Every structure is written in structure tokens, then in C-alpha cells.
XYZ file of C-alpha atoms in Angstrom:
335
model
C 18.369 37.408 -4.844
C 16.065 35.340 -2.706
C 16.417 31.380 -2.503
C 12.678 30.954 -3.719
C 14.466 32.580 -6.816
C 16.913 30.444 -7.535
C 15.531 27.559 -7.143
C 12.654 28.777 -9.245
C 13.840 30.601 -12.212
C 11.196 29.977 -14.443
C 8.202 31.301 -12.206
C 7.089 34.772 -12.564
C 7.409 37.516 -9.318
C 4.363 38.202 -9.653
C 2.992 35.048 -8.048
C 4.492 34.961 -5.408
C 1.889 38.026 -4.005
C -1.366 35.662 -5.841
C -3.874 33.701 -3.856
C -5.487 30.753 -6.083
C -8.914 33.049 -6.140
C -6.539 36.084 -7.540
C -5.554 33.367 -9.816
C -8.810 32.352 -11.076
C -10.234 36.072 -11.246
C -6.853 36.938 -13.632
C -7.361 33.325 -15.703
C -11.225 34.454 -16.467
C -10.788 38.336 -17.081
C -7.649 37.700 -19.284
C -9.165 38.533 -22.680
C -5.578 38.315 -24.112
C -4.119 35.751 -26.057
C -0.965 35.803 -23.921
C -0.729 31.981 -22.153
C 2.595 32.122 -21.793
C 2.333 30.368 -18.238
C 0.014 27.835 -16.511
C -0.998 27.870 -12.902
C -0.018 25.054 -10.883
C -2.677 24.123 -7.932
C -1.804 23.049 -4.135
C -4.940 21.515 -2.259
C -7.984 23.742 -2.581
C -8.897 24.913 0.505
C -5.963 24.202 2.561
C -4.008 27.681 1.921
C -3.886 28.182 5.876
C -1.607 25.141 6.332
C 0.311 24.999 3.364
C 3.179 25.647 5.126
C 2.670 22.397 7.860
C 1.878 20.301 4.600
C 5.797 21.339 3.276
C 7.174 19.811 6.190
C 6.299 16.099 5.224
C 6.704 16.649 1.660
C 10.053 17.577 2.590
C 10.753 14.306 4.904
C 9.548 12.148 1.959
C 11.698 14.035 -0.373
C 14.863 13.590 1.956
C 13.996 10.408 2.690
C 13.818 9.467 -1.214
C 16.882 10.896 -2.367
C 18.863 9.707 0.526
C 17.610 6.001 0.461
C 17.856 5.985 -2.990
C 20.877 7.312 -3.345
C 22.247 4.791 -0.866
C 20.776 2.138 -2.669
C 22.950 2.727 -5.527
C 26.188 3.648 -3.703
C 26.063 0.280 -2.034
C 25.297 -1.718 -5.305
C 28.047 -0.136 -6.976
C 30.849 -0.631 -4.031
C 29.858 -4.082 -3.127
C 30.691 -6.156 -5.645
C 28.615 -9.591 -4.444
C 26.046 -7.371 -5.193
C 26.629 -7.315 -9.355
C 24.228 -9.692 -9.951
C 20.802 -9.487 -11.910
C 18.266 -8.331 -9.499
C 20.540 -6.044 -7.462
C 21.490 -4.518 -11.329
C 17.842 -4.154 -12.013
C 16.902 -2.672 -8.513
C 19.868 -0.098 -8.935
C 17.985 0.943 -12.047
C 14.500 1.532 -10.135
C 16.333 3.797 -8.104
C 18.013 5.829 -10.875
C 14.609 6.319 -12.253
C 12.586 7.321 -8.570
C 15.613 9.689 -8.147
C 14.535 11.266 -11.754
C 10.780 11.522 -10.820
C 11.659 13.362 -7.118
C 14.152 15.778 -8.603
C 11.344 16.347 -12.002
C 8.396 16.796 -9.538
C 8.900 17.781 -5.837
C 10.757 20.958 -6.170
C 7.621 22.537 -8.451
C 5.631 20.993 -5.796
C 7.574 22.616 -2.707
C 7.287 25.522 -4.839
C 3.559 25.938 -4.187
C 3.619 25.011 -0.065
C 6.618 26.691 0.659
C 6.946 30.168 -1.392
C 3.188 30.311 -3.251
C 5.045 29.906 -6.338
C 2.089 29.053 -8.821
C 3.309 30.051 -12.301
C 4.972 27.803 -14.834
C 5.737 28.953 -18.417
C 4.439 26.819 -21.201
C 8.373 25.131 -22.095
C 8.945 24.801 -18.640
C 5.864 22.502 -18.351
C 6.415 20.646 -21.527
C 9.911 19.516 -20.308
C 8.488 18.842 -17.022
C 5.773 16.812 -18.882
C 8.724 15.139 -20.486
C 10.402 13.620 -18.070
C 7.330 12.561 -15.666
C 5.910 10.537 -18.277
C 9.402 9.501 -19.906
C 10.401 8.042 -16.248
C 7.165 6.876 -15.514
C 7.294 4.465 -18.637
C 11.045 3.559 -17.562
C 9.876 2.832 -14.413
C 7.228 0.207 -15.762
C 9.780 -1.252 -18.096
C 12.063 -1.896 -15.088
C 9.536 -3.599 -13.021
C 8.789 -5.643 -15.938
C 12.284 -6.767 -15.989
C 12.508 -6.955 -12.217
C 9.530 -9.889 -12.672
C 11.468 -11.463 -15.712
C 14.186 -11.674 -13.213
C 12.351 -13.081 -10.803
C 10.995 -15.853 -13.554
C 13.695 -17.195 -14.453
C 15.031 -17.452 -11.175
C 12.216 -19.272 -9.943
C 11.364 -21.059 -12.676
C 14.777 -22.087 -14.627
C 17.279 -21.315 -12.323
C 20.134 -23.449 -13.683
C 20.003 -20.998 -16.734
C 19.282 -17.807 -14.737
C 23.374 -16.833 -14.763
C 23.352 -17.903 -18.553
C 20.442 -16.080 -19.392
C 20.781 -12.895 -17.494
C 24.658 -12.309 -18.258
C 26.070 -8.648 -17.488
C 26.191 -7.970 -21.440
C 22.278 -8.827 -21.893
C 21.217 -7.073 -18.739
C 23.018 -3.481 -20.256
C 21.642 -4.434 -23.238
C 17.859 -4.412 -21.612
C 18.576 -1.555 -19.337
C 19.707 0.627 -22.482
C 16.844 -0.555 -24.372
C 14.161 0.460 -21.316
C 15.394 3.712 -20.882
C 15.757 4.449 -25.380
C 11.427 3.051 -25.157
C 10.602 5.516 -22.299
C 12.393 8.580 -24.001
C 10.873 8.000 -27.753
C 7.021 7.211 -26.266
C 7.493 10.372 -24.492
C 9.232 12.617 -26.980
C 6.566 13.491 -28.919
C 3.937 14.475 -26.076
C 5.787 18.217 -26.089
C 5.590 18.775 -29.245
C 1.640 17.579 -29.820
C 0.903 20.096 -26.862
C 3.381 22.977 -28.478
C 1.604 22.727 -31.529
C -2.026 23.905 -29.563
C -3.513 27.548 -29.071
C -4.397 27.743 -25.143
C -7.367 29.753 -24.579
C -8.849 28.161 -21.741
C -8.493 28.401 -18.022
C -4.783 28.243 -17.295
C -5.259 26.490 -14.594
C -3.840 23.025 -13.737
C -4.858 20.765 -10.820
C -1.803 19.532 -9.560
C 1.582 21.058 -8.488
C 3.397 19.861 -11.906
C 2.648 19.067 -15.143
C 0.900 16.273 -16.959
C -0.125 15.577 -20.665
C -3.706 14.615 -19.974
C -3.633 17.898 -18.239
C -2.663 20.437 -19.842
C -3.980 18.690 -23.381
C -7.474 19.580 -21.397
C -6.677 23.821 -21.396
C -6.239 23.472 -25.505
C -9.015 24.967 -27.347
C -7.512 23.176 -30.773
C -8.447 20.002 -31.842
C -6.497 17.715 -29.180
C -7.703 14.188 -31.163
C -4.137 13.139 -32.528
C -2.972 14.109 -28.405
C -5.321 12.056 -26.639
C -5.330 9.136 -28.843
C -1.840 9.120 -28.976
C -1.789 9.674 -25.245
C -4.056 6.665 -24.919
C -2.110 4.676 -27.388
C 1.346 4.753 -25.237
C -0.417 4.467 -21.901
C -2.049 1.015 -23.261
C 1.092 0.007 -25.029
C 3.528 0.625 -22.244
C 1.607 0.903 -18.547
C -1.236 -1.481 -19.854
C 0.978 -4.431 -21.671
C 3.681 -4.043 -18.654
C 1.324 -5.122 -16.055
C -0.086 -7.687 -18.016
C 2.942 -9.484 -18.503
C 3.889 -9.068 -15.404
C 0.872 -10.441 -13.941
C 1.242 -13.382 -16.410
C 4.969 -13.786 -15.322
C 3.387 -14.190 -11.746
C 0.569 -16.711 -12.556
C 3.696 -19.077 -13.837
C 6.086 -18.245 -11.208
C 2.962 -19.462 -9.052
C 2.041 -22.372 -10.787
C 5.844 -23.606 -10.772
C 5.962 -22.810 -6.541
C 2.740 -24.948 -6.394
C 4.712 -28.309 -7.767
C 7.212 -27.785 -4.604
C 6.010 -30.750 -2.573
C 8.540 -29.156 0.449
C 6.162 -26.302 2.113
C 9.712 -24.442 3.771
C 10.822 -24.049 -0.062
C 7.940 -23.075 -1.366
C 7.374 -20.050 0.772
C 11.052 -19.298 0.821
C 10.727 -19.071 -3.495
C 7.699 -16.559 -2.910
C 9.395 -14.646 -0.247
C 11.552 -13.800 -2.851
C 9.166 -11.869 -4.826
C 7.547 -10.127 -2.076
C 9.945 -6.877 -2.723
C 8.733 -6.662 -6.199
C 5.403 -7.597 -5.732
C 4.524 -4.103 -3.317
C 7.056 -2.608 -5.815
C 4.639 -3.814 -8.614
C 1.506 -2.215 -6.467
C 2.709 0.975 -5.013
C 3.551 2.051 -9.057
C 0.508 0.420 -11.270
C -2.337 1.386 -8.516
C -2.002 4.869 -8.594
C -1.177 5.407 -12.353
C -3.829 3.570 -13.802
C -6.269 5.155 -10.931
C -4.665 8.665 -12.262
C -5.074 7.724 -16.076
C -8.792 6.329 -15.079
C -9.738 9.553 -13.214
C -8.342 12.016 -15.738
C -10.047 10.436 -18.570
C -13.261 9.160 -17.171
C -13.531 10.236 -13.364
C -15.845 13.482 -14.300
C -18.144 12.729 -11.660
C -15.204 12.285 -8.786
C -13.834 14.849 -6.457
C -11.421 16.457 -7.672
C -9.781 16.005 -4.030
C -9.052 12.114 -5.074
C -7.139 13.265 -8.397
C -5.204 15.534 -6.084
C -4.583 13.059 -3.398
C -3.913 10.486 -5.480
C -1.646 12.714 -8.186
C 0.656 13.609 -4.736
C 0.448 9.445 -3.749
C 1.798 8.576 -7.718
C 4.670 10.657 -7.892
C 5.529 11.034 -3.725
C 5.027 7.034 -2.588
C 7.046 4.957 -5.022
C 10.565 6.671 -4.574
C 9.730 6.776 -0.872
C 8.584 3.303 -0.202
C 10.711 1.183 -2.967
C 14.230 1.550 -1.137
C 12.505 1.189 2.568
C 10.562 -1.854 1.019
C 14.307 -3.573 -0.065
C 15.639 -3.109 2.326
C 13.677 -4.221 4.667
C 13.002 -7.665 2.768
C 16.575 -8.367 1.206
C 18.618 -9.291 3.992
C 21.705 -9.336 2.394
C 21.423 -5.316 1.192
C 20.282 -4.914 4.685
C 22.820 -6.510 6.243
C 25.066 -4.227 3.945
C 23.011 -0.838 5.012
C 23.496 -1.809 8.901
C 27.208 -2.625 8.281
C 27.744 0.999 6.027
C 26.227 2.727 9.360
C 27.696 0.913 12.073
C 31.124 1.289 10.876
């Protein structure tokens, strides 16, 4: 029993031998109705070095586990860290751990052992948690600006407003909204006959995707698909960018210019938090739905940037800019 094998159950031996042209000669001559499996796509084009592109893939995934991972061990052990943001940045790292471990090992799959097959229920639950997380992830950030609100701009009721029994309360509530937006999305795409090409075009598995390979009628999917993207994604960043225009015009009233920026240096954290998650998913959601006339290399590109950058960057971003988890990180390390 090879490694590739056990870390890959659910792929098929035989695709381990296939090149992404076999691949697309065995999706068009297949004249069966057996789409059991999808193909998952690297970067077309780039077979040669797929092997040099595992190696940063691999950094970033090391990176993101690690630095999450320490994120949350130091939250929990320190306890003049139990206070609302730290609580609310321990739960953006729970859910960029979830998206690493639900994406990268499909996608280290491809560059590392030309793994390329996925079966259909493999892909649905992979489709699950993407887009469950993905929605969590909003919901946090969303919170993460309420935090940063109130702190701003009432903060003699921001330790009345955000006590330890309302904050559980919130972070049970984002994670219950991200699982029931996202539960039915497997079982629209269940319900379809695939007789298209089985081919996706990334290295895991998204709704808008595979919705595309159905040749049913994929109406109730894509409106519904549209529905929670708005609803979630697209009412998330609104309020969030309406929690910033009053946490600005509240800053602009400070007649003392050191205070001032020292209230807004506060929210610099969140604020590249804010842009390295909403840029590429509403790019992604634009492109899939309307980017016809794009390359397909930007979908790619910007697929690997969506799922790869966030879990990477949000830990590295905090704790660069929070000097007292810093301080904490140096200290853990030093001793």
C-alpha cells in the first residue's frame, strides 16, 4: 500500500497512469452513462513542473496549519487573551484550518501523485464543506468588524455588550448559518444526471462547477446558488463596509491626530483580513457566472489564491499587527 493511497482513498488507480489529454479523449469517447467520478484539473499546460509547483503549495500548507494552529493554542493558554476580538480571531482560524485540510490535500493530489479522479459523493462533501466554511468565514469577519464597532465607537459598553455568554452565543449561531446555507447544495447536485464532460477546472470541488457538467435542468441550483451567495457573501460585506464608514466617521470627531490613528491602527488586521477573503470570492463567483470571455488561467489562478491565501496570510497578518499576540508568539519561542 502506497502513501498516495492512503491519503487518497477515494481516487481510482487508474489515474494515476492518465495525462489530462488521456483524460479528455476517455471524457468524450465515454458513450456510457457511468459518471461515477469527475476529473479534477492542475494548470493546463504546466504538467512538466507539476512537481516544482507542489513544493510551495506545500510551504503554504505548513505554514497555514502551523500558524493557525498556534494561533489558537496561544488564545486558549493565555488567559489575558479571553477577550472579544482574540475569541473572534480564534474562530477565523478554526475555520482557515477547515478550508486547508477540505482543499489542499485533493490539490497536492494532482501535483504530487497525478491523482485526477474524484467520485461524485466524494465531491459533494468536498463541495460541502468549502462553501459551508467559506460562509462561516464571512460571518466571522462580520463579527470581527462588529467587534471592532463597538470598540471604537461605544467603548464604555464594549465589555457589557460583548460578554463571554453573547459571544458563544454568536459564534454557535455563525457556524449553525454556514452549515444549513450549505446543506442543501449536495443534494440539488445529487439529484442531476451528468452527461457532460467530467471535467472540472480546479483541483477540488465547487457548486457552480460541477452544477455546469449537469445535463438536467440546473434552474432551482443556480438560483439557489445565487440566492445564498447574495444573502451571505453579498450582505456580509455590505455591512461590514457600512460598519467601517461609521467607525470612520466617529475617528474623524477625534480632534487628537496620535488617537485617531492609534483607533484605526486597530482595524488594520481586519481590514486586509476583510480583503484577502471578499476579493477573490466575489472575483471567483463573478468569473464562474459571467467571466465566459476570460482565460480560464485567471479562474485557475485565482481559484488556487481563494482557498491558498487567506489561511496563509490571516495568522502572519495578526501577528504581525497585534503586538500583544506577538509579544506572546516571541515569548512561546524564546523560552
Amino acid at each position: 500500500m502506497t502513501l498516495a493511497s492512503v491519503l487518497f482513498p477515494f481516487r481510482t488507480k487508474t489515474s494515476q497512469h492518465l495525462g489530462p489529454a488521456q483524460y479528455m479523449m476517455s471524457a468524450a469517447n465515454d458513450t456510457t452513462f457511468n459518471y461515477a467520478v469527475f476529473f479534477l484539473s492542475g494548470i493546463p499546460g504546466q504538467e512538466h513542473v507539476y512537481l516544482w509547483i507542489s513544493i510551495p503549495i506545500c510551504f503554504v500548507y505548513v505554514i497555514s496549519i502551523v500558524g493557525n494552529s498556534v494561533i489558537l493554542f496561544i488564545i486558549k493558554t493565555d488567559a489575558s487573551l479571553h477577550e472579544p476580538m482574540y475569541i473572534f480571531l480564534s474562530m477565523l482560524a478554526i475555520t482557515d484550518l477547515g478550508l486547508s485540510i477540505a482543499t489542499v490535500p485533493t490539490i497536492l493530489g494532482i501535483f504530487l501523485f497525478n491523482f485526477r479522479e474524484i467520485s461524485l459523493d466524494a465531491c459533494l462533501a468536498q463541495v460541502f464543506f468549502i462553501h459551508s466554511l467559506s460562509f462561516t468565514e464571512s460571518a466571522v469577519l462580520l463579527s470581527m468588524a462588529f467587534d471592532r464597532f463597538i470598540a471604537i465607537c461605544d467603548p464604555l459598553r464594549y465589555t457589557s455588550i460583548l460578554t463571554p455568554p453573547r459571544i458563544a452565543k454568536m459564534g454557535l449561531v455563525l457556524m449553525l448559518r454556514g452549515v444549513l446555507v450549505a446543506f442543501p447544495l449536495p443534494f440539488l447536485l445529487k439529484r442531476y444526471r451528468y452527461c457532460r464532460s467530467k471535467i472540472l477546472s480546479h483541483s477540488y470541488c465547487l457548486h457552480q462547477e460541477v452544477m455546469k457538467l449537469a445535463c438536467s435542468d440546473i434552474t432551482v441550483s443556480s438560483v439557489y446558488g445565487l440566492f445564498i451567495i447574495l444573502g451571505t457573501v453579498g450582505l456580509d460585506s455590505l455591512l461590514i463596509l457600512l460598519s467601517y464608514v461609521l467607525i470612520l466617521k466617529t475617528v474623524l470627531r477625534i480632534t487628537s491626530h496620535a488617537e485617531c490613528l492609534q483607533a484605526l491602527s486597530t482595524c488594520v488586521s481586519h481590514v486586509c483580513a476583510v480583503l484577502l477573503f471578499y476579493i477573490p470570492v466575489i472575483g471567483l463567483s463573478v468569473l464562474h457566472r459571467f467571466g465566459k470571455s476570460f482565460s480560464p488561467l485567471l479562474q485557475i489562478l485565482l481559484g488556487y489564491i481563494y482557498l491558498l491565501v487567506p489561511p496563509l496570510m490571516n495568522p502572519i497578518v495578526y501577528s504581525i499587527k497585534n503586538k500583544h499576540l506577538r509579544a506572546r508568539i516571541i515569548r512561546m519561542f524564546v523560552r
